[in-house]
GROMACS .gro file of C-alpha atoms in nm:
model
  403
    1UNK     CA    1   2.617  13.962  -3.620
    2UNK     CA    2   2.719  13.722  -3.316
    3UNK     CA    3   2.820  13.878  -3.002
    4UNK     CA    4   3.167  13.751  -2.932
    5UNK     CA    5   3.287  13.710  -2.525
    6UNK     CA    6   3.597  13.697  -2.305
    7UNK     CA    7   3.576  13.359  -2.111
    8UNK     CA    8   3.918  13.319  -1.973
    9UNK     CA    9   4.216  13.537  -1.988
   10UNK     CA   10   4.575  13.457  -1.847
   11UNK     CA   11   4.978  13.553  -1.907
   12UNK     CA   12   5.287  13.419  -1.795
   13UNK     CA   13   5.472  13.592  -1.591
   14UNK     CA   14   5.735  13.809  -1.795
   15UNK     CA   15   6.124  13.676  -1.755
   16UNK     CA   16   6.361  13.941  -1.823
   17UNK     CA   17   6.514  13.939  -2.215
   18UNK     CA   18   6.851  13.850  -2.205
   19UNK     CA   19   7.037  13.566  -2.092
   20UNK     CA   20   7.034  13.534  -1.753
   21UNK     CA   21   6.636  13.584  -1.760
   22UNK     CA   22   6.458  13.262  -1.622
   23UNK     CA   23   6.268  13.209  -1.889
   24UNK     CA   24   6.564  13.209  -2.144
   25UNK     CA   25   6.574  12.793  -2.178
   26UNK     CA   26   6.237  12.829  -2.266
   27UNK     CA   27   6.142  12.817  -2.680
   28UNK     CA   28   5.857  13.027  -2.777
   29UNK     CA   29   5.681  12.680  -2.895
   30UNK     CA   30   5.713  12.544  -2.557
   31UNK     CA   31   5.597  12.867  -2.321
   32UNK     CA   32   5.323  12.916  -2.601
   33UNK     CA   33   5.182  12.524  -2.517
   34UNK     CA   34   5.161  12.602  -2.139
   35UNK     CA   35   4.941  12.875  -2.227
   36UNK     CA   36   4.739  12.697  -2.394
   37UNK     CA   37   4.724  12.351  -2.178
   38UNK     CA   38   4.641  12.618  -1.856
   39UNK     CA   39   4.326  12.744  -2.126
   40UNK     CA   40   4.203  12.390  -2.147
   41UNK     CA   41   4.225  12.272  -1.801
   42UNK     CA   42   4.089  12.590  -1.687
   43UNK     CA   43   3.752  12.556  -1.905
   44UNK     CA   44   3.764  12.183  -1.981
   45UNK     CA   45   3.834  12.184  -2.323
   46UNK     CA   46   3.823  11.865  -2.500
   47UNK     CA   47   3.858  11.724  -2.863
   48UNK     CA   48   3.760  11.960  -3.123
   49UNK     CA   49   3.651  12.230  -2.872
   50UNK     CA   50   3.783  12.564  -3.089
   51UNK     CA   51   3.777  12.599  -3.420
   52UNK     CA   52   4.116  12.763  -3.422
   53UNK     CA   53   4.434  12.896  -3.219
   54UNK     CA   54   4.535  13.255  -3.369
   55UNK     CA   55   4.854  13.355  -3.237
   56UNK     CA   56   5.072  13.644  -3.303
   57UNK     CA   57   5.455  13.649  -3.258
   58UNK     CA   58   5.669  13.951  -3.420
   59UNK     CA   59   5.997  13.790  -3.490
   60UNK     CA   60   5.911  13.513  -3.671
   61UNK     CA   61   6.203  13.296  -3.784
   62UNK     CA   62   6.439  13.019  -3.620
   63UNK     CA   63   6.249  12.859  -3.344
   64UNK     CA   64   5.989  13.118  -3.330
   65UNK     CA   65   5.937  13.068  -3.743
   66UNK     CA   66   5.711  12.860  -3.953
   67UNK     CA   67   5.320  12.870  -3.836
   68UNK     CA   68   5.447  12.940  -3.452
   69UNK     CA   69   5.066  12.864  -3.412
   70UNK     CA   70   5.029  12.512  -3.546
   71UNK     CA   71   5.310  12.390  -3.356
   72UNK     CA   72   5.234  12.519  -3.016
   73UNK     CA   73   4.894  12.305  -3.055
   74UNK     CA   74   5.110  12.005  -3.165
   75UNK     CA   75   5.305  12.026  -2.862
   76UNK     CA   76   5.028  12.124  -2.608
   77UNK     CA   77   4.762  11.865  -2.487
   78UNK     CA   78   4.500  12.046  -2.726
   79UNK     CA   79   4.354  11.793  -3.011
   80UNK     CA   80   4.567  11.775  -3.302
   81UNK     CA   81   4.241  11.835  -3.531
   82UNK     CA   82   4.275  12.210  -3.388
   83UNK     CA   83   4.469  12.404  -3.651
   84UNK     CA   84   4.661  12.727  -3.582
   85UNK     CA   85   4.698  13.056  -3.751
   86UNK     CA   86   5.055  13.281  -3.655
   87UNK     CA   87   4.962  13.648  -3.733
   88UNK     CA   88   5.198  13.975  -3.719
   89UNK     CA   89   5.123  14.281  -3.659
   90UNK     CA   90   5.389  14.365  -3.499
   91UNK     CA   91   5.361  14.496  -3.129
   92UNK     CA   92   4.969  14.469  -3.146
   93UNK     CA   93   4.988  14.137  -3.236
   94UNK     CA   94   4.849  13.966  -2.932
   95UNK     CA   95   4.541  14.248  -2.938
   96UNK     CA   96   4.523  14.168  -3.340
   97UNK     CA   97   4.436  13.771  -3.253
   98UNK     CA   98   4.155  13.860  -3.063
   99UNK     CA   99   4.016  14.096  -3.232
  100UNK     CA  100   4.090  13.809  -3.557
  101UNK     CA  101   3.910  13.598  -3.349
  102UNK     CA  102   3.595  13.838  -3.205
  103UNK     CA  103   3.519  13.910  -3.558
  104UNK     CA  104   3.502  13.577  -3.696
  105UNK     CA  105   3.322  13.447  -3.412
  106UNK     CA  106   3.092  13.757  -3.552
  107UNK     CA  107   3.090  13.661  -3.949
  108UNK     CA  108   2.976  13.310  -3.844
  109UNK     CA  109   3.313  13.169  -3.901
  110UNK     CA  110   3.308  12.916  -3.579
  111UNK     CA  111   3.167  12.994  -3.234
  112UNK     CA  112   3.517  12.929  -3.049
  113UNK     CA  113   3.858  13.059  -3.004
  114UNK     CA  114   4.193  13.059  -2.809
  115UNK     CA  115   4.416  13.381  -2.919
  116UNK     CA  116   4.715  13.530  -2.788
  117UNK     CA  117   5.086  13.556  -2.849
  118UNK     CA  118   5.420  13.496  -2.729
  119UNK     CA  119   5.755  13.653  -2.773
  120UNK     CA  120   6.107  13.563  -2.654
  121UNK     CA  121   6.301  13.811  -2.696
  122UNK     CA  122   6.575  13.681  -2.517
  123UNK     CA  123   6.604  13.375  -2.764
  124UNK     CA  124   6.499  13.533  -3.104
  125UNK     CA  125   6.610  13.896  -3.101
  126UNK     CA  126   6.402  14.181  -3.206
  127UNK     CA  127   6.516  14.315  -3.559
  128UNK     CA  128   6.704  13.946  -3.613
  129UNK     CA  129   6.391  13.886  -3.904
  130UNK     CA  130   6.617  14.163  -4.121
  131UNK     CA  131   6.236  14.356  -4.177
  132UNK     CA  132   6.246  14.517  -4.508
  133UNK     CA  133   6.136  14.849  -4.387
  134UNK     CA  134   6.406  14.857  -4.214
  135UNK     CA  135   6.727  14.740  -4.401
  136UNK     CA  136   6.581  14.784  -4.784
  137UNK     CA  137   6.717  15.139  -4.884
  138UNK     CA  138   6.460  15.174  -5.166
  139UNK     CA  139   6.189  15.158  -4.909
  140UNK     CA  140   6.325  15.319  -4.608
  141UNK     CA  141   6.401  15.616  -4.812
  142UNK     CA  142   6.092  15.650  -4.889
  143UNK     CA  143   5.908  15.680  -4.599
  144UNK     CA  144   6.209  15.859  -4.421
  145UNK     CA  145   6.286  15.522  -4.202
  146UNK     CA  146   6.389  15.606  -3.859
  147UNK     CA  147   6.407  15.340  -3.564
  148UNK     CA  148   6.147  15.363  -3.284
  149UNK     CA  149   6.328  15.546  -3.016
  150UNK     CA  150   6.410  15.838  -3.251
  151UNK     CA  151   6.015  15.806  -3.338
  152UNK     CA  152   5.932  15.827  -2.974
  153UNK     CA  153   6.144  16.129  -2.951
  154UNK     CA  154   5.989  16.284  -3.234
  155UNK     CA  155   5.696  16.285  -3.059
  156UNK     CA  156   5.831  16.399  -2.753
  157UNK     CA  157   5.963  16.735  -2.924
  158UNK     CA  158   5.659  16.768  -3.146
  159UNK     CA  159   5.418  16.792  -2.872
  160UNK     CA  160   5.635  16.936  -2.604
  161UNK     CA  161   5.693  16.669  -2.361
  162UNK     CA  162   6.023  16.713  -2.082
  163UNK     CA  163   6.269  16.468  -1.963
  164UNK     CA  164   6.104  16.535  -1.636
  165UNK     CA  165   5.748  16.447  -1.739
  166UNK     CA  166   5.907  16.141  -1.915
  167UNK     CA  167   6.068  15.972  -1.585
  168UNK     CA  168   5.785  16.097  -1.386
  169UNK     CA  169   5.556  15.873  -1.575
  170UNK     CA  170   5.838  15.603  -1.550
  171UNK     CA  171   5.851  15.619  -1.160
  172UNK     CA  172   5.491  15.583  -1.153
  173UNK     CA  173   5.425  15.293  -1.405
  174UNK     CA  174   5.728  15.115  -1.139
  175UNK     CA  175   5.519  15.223  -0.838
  176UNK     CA  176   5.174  15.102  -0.995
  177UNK     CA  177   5.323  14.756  -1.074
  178UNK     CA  178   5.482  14.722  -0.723
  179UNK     CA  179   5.123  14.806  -0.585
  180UNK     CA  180   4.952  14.569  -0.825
  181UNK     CA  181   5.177  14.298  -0.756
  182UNK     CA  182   5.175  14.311  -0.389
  183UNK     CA  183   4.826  14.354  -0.341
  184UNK     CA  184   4.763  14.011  -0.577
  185UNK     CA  185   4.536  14.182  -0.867
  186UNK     CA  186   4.691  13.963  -1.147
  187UNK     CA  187   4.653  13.660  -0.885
  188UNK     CA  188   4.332  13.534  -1.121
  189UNK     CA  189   4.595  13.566  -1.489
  190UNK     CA  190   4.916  13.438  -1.420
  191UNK     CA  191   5.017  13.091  -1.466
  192UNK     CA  192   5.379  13.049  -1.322
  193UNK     CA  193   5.606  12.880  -1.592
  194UNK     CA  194   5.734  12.530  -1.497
  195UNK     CA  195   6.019  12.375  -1.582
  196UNK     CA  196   5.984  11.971  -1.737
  197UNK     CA  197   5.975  11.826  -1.395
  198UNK     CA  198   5.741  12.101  -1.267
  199UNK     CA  199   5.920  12.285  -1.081
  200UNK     CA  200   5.837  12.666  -1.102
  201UNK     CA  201   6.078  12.863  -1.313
  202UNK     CA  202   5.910  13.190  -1.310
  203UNK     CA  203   5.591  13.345  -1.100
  204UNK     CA  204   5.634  13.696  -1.074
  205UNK     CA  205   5.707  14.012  -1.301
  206UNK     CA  206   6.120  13.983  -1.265
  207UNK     CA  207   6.212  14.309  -1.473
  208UNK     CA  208   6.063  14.528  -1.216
  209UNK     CA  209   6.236  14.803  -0.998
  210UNK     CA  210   6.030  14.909  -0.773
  211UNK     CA  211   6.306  15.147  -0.604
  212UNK     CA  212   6.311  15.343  -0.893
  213UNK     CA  213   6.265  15.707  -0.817
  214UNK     CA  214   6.399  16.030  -1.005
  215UNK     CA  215   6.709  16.063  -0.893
  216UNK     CA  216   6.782  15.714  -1.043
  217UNK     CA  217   6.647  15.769  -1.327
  218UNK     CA  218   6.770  16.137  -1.357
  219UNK     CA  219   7.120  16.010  -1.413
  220UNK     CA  220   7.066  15.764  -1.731
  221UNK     CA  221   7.206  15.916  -2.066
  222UNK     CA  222   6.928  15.952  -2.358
  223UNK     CA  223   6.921  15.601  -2.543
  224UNK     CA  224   6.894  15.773  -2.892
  225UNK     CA  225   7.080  16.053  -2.863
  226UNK     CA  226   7.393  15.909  -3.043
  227UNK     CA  227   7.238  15.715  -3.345
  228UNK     CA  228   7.031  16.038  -3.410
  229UNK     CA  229   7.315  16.292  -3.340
  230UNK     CA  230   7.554  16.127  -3.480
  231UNK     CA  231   7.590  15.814  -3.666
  232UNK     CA  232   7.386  15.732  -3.818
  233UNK     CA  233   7.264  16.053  -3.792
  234UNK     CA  234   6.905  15.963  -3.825
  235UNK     CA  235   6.755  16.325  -3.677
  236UNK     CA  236   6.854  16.442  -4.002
  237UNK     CA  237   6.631  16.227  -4.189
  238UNK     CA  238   6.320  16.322  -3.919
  239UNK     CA  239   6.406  16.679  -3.981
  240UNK     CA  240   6.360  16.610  -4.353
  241UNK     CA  241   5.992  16.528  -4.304
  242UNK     CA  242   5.939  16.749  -3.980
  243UNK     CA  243   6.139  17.105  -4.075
  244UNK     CA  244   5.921  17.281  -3.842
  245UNK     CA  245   6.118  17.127  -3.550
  246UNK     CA  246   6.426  17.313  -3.514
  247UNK     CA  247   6.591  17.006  -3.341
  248UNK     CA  248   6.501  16.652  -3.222
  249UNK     CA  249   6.486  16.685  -2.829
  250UNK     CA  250   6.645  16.311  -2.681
  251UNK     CA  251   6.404  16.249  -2.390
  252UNK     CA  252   6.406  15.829  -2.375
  253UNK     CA  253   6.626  15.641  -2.171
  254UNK     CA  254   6.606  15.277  -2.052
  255UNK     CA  255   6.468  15.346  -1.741
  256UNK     CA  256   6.150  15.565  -1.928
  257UNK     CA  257   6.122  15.297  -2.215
  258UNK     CA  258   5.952  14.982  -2.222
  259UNK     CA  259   6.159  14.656  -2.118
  260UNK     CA  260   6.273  14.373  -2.345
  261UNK     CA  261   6.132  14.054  -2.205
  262UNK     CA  262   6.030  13.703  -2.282
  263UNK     CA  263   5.649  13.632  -2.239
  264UNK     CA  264   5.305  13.490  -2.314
  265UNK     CA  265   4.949  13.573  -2.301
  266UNK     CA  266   4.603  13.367  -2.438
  267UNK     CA  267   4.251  13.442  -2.413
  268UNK     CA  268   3.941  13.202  -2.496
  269UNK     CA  269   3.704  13.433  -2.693
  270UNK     CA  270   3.377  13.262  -2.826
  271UNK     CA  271   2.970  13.331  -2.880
  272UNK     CA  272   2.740  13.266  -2.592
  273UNK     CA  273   2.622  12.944  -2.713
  274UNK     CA  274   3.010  12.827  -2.712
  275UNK     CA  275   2.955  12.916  -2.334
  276UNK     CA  276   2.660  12.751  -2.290
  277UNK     CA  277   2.786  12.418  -2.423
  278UNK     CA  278   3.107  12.441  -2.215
  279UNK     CA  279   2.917  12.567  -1.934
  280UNK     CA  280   3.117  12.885  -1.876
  281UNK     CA  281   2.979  13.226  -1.774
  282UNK     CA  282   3.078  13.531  -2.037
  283UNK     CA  283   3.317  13.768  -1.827
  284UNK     CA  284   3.326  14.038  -2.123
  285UNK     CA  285   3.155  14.141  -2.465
  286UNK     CA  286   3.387  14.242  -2.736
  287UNK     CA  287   3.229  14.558  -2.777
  288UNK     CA  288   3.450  14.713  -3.098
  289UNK     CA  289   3.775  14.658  -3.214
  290UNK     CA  290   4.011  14.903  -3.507
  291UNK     CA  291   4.297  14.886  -3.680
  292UNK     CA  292   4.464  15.236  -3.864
  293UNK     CA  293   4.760  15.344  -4.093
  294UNK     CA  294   4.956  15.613  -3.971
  295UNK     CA  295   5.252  15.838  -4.052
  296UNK     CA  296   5.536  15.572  -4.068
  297UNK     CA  297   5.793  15.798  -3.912
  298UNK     CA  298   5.678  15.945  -3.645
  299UNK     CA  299   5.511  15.619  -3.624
  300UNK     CA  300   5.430  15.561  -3.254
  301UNK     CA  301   5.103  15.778  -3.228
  302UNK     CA  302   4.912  15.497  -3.358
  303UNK     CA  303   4.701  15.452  -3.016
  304UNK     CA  304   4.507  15.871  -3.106
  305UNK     CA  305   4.365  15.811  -3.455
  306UNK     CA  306   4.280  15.448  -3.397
  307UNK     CA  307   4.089  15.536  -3.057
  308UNK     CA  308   3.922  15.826  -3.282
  309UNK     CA  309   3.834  15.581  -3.527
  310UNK     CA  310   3.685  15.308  -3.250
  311UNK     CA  311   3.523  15.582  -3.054
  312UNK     CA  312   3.330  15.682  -3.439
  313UNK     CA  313   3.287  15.361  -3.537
  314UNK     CA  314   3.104  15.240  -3.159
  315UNK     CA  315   2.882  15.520  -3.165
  316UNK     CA  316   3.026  15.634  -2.840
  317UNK     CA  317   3.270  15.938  -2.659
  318UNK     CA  318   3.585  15.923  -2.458
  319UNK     CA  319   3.417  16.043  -2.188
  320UNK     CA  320   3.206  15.685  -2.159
  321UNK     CA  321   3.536  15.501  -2.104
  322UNK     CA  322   3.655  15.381  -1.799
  323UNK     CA  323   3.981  15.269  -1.756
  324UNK     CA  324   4.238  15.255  -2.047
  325UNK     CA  325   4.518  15.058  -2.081
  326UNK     CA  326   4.752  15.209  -2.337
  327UNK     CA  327   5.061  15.015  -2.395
  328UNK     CA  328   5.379  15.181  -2.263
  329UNK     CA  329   5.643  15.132  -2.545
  330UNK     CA  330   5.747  15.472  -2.432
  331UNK     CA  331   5.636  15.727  -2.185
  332UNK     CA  332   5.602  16.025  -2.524
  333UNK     CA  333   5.288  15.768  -2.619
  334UNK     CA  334   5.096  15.764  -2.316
  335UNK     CA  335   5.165  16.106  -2.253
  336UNK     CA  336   5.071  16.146  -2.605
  337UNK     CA  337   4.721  15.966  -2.543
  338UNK     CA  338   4.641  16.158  -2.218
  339UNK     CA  339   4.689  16.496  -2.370
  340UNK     CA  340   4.480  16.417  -2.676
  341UNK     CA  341   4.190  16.334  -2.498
  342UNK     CA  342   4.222  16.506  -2.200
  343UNK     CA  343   4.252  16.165  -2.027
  344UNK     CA  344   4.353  16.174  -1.638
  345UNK     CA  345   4.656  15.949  -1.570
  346UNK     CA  346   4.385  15.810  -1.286
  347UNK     CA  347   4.195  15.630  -1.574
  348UNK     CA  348   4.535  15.484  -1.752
  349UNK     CA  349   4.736  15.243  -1.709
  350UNK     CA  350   4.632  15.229  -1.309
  351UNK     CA  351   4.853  14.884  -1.241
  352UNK     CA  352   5.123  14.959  -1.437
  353UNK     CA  353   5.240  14.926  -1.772
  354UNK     CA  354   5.567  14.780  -2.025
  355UNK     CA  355   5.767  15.026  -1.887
  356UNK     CA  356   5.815  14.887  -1.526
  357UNK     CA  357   5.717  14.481  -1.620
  358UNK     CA  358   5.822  14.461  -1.985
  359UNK     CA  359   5.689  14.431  -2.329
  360UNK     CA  360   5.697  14.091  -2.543
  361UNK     CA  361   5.603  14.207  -2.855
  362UNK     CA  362   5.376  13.940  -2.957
  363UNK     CA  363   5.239  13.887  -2.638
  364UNK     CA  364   5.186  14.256  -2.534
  365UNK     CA  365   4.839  14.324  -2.692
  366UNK     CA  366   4.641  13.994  -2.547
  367UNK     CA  367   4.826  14.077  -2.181
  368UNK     CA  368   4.650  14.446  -2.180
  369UNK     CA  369   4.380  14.350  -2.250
  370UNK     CA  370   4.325  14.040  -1.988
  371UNK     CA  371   4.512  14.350  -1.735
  372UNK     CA  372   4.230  14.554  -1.862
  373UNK     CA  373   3.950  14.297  -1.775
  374UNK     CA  374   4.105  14.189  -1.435
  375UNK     CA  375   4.108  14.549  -1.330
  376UNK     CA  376   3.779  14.602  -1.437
  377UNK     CA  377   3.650  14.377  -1.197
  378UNK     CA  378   3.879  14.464  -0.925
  379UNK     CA  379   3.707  14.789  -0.986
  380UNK     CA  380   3.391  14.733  -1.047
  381UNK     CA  381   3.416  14.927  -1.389
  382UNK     CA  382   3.202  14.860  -1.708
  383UNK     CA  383   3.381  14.971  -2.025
  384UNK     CA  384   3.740  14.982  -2.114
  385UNK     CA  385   3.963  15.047  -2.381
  386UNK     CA  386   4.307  14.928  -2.484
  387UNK     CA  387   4.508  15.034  -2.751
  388UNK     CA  388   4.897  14.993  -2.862
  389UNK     CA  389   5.104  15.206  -3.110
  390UNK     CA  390   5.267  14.988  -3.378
  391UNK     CA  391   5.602  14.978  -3.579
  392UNK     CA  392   5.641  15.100  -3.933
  393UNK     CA  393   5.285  15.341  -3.842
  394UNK     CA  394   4.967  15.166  -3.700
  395UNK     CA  395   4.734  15.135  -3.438
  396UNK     CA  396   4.506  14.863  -3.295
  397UNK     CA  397   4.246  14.950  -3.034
  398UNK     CA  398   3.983  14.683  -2.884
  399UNK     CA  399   3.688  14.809  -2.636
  400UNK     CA  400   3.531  14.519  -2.387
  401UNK     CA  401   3.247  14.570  -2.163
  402UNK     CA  402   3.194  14.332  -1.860
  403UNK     CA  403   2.880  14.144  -1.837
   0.00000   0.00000   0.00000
């Protein structure tokens, strides 16, 4: 099997979601080709120098439909004979086109690649792809369909996590970015997003709020309270599968979920002879990387039986980890992770996480784990670990090791 390596790693900066987000004029196709032109000036990539772009991207219709992949390399300043692969798995879909990558790079399949994602979920909406999990009554019935929030509540009440311990883990994640940001540790990762006469649109993190504290968030309403109260009613349906839990306890609120943003992240992943020819030093080995079905309702605790399964299948224990980047979609998951393992908050998620910067679904997974290399050098640590829960019950996990 061929070793596959981390060469280069880099994100946009994430624009809030909506429509008075800077990034909002900007198609998915379009922010998608700046990552990849800043990839090949970066390493001075020319002609046929990948064998493929794999690129994930959740929502996947109108401008953000067809093979997203293909036609972010037509548009960038990559060679046309470089074909492109869109992939969905739905929040881990950035992590799943590395680890796509890593393990052809392994089976011999090529010795380059560029992977990543991109979501704009200002532009495309999240849910607008009518999923049939979702809206399909045969199938939703059937594995007791409830939407993510009342998931992440689920999980809150079935392993006894407070309000308090919710927004405390909120007001850190804010303080952590804040830190990160002003002390320049994703200086070496982002590319600021220019507009067609290249002028800067967007170089920082703009859904932060770094003045968050408890108080502030103290005085948000629950977000899921009403849809699982009363209409729809979905606690009902959780109760159904869960009657051990008397009720559903409504923790999540905006301020202690993850934010909707627009975004982008690639990495160039290839075999040390790809390095060798480019003339590029290795920054990480692609030491292991999972995948796992879980319960589809509770759905969220993807990140425990996937890091189980990585930990098994690597030969190694929790305890040789360390740092962790687990992606925030809501504070019940971390908090979820950390108790599982017995995993100090000091090891996870140390600049931050989606719940003060954001999460672009497609885009998430490759952004953790570049945040997960950058802070491994910062650090001077050797092995990490990142790992996001997934819609409809999954998780993806990917270890690196610097070298």
């Amino acid at each position: 099997m061929t070793d596959a390596y981390i060469y280069d790693a880099i994100r946009t900066p994430r624009g809030k979601g909506r429509k008075d987000g800077s990034l909002h004029e900007v198609t998915s196709a379009r922010l998608s080709a700046g990552m990849l032109n800043a990839l090949k000036s970066r390493n001075n990539l020319e002609g046929h120098a990948v064998e493929d772009v794999i690129w994930g991207n959740v929502t996947q219709v109108k401008e953000a439909g067809g093979c997203l992949a293909r036609t972010a390399v037509l548009l960038s300043e990559l060679d046309q004979s470089i074909p492109g692969l869109a992939i969905n798995r739905f929040c881990a879909s950035g992590m799943e086109a590395v680890n796509l990558a890593a393990n052809q790079i392994a089976g011999g399949a090529g010795d380059g690649y560029i992977a990543g994602g991109v979501e704009m979920m200002g532009r495309v909406p999240m849910g607008s792809d009518g999923a049939a999990i979702a809206v399909d009554p045969a199938i939703a019935m059937n594995t007791y369909f409830v939407p993510q929030g009342i998931s992440a509540d689920i999980i809150a009440t079935e392993y006894g996590f407070s309000r308090e311990e919710a927004d405390q883990f909120a007001v850190a994640s804010q303080q952590r970015a804040a830190k990160a940001w002003k002390e320049g540790r994703f200086d070496k990762s982002i590319v600021p997003v220019k507009d067609q006469n290249g002028l800067t649109i967007l170089d920082h993190d703009e859904y932060m709020r770094p003045q968050t504290d408890m108080e502030s968030l103290g005085g948000l309403k629950a977000a899921f309270k009403e849809m699982g109260e009363v209409m729809p009613g979905f606690d009902k349906i959780a109760l159904m599968k869960y009657p051990h839990l008397e009720r559903i306890n409504h923790i999540h609120t905006a301020g202690n979920s993850s934010g909707i943003v627009d975004g982008a992240a690639g990495l160039l992943i290839g075999s040390k002879e790809f390095g060798e020819k480019l003339g590029l030093k290795p920054r990480a080995r692609i030491r292991q990387t999972a995948k796992i079905g879980t319960d589809p309702t509770i759905m969220l605790t993807g990140p425990v039986p996937v890091t189980e399964k990585i930990l098994a299948d690597s030969g190694m224990a929790i305890s040789d980890i360390d740092l962790f980047e687990v992606n925030e979609a809501f504070s019940s998951v971390v908090l979820r992770f950390m108790q599982a393992f017995g995993v100090d908050h000091d090891k996870v998620n140390v600049n931050g996480g989606s719940i003060a910067m954001g999460h672009p679904l497609g885009a998430t997974g490759a952004m953790i784990l570049g945040i997960l290399l950058d802070e491994m050098e910062r650090s001077d640590k050797e092995v990490g670990l990142a790992t996001l829960c997934i819609a409809s019950g999954m998780g993806a996990a990917t270890i690196i090791e610097r070298v």
